[in-house]
Short mmCIF file of C-alpha atoms in Angstrom, two decimals:
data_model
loop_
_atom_site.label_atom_id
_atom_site.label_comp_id
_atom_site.label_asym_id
_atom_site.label_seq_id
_atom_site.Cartn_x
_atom_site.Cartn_y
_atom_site.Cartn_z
CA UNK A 11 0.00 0.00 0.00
CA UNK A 12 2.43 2.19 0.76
CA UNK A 13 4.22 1.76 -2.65
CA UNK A 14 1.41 2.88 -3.99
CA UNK A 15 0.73 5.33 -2.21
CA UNK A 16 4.27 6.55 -3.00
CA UNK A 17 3.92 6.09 -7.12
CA UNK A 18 0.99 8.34 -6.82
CA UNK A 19 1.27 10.63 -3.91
CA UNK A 20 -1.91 9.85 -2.60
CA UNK A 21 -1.74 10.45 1.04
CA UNK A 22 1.54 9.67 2.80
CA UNK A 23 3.42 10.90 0.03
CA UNK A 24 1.10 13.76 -0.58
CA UNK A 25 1.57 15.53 2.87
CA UNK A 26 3.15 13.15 5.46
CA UNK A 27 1.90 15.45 8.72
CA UNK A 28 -1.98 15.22 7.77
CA UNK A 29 -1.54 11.68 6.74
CA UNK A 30 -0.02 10.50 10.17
CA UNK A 31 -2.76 12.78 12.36
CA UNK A 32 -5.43 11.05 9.98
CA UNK A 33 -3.95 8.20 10.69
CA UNK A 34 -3.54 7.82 14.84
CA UNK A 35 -7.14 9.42 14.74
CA UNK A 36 -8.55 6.63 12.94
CA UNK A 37 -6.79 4.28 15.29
CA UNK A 38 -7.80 5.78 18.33
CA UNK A 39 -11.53 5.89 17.22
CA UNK A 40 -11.66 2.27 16.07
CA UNK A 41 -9.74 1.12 19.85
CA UNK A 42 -12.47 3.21 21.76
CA UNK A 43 -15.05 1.21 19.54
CA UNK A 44 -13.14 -2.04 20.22
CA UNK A 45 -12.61 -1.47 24.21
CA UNK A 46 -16.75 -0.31 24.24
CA UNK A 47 -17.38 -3.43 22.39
CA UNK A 48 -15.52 -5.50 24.81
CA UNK A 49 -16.73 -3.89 27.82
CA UNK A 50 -20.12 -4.96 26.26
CA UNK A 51 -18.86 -8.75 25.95
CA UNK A 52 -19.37 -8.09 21.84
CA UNK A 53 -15.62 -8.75 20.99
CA UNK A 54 -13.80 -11.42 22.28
CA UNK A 55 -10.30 -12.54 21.66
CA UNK A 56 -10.19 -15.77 19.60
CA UNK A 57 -7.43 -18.10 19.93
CA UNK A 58 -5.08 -18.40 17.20
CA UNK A 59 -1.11 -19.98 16.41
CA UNK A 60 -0.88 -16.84 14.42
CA UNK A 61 -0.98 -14.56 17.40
CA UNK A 62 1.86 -13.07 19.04
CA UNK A 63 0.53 -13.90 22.22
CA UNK A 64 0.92 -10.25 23.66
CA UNK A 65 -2.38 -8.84 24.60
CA UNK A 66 -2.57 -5.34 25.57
CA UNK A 67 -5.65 -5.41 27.69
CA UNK A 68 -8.14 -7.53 28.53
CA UNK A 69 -9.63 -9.43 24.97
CA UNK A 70 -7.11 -6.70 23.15
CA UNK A 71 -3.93 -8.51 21.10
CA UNK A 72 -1.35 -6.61 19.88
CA UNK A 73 -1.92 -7.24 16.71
CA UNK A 74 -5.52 -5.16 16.99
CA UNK A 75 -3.81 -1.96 16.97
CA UNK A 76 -1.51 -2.88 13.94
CA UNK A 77 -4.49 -3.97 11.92
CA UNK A 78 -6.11 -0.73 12.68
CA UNK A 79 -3.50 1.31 11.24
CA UNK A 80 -3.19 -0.58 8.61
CA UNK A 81 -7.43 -0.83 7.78
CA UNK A 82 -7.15 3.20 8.38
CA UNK A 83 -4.15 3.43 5.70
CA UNK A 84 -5.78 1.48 3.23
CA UNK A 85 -8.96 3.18 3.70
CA UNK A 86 -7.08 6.26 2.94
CA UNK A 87 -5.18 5.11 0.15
CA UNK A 88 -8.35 3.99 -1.36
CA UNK A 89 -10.83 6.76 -0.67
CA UNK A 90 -7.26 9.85 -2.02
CA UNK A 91 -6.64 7.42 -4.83
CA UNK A 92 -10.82 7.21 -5.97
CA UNK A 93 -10.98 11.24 -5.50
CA UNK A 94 -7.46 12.02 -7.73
CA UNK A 95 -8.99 9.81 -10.67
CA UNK A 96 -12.64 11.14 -11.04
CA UNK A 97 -11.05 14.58 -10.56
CA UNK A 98 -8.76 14.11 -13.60
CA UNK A 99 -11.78 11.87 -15.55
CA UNK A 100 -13.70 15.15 -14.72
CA UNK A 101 -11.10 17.49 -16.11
CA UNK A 102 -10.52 15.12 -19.08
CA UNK A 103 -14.48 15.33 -19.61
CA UNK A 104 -14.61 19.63 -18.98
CA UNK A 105 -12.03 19.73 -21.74
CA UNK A 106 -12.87 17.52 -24.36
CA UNK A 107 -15.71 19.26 -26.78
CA UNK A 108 -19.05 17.81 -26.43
CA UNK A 109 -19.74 16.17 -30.06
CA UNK A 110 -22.31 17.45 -32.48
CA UNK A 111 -22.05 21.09 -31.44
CA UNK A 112 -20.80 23.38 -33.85
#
């Protein structure tokens, strides 16, 4: 993600101080929804052999956090990325002359 995000300036790239204050925001919103859902007994901490096996709080692995900056960084990518191309598809439309007017 972040290679593309570095071919097409998209949001790391584009302005790395915005990106990384997006980016801890997102986190921190999505661990306040995780810790309400577990103080709620909604989320529970499955076992896995693909865990690290450090848990940061009750029902909260480490990799939670890590995922969560990563599903915020895609997001991102995706949602810059979507905006820069029907911008320029927009542009390409403005400039191109409509057909059959003279």
């Amino acid at each position: 993600m972040l290679l593309i995000d570095r071919r097409f300036r998209l949001f790391f790239f584009a302005d790395p101080r915005v990106a990384t204050l997006v980016t801890l925001l997102g986190v921190v919103f999505f661990l306040l929804w995780d810790f309400a859902g577990i103080g709620l007994g909604i989320f529970l901490m499955g076992e896995s052999r693909y865990l690290t096996g450090v848990v940061l709080g009750p029902e909260m692995p480490l990799e939670e956090p890590v995922f969560l900056a990563f599903l915020s960084l895609c997001t991102m990518i995706i949602y810059t990325g979507a905006a820069k191309f029907l911008s320029h598809r927009a542009q390409r439309r403005s400039s191109t002359p409509s057909a059959g007017v003279s």
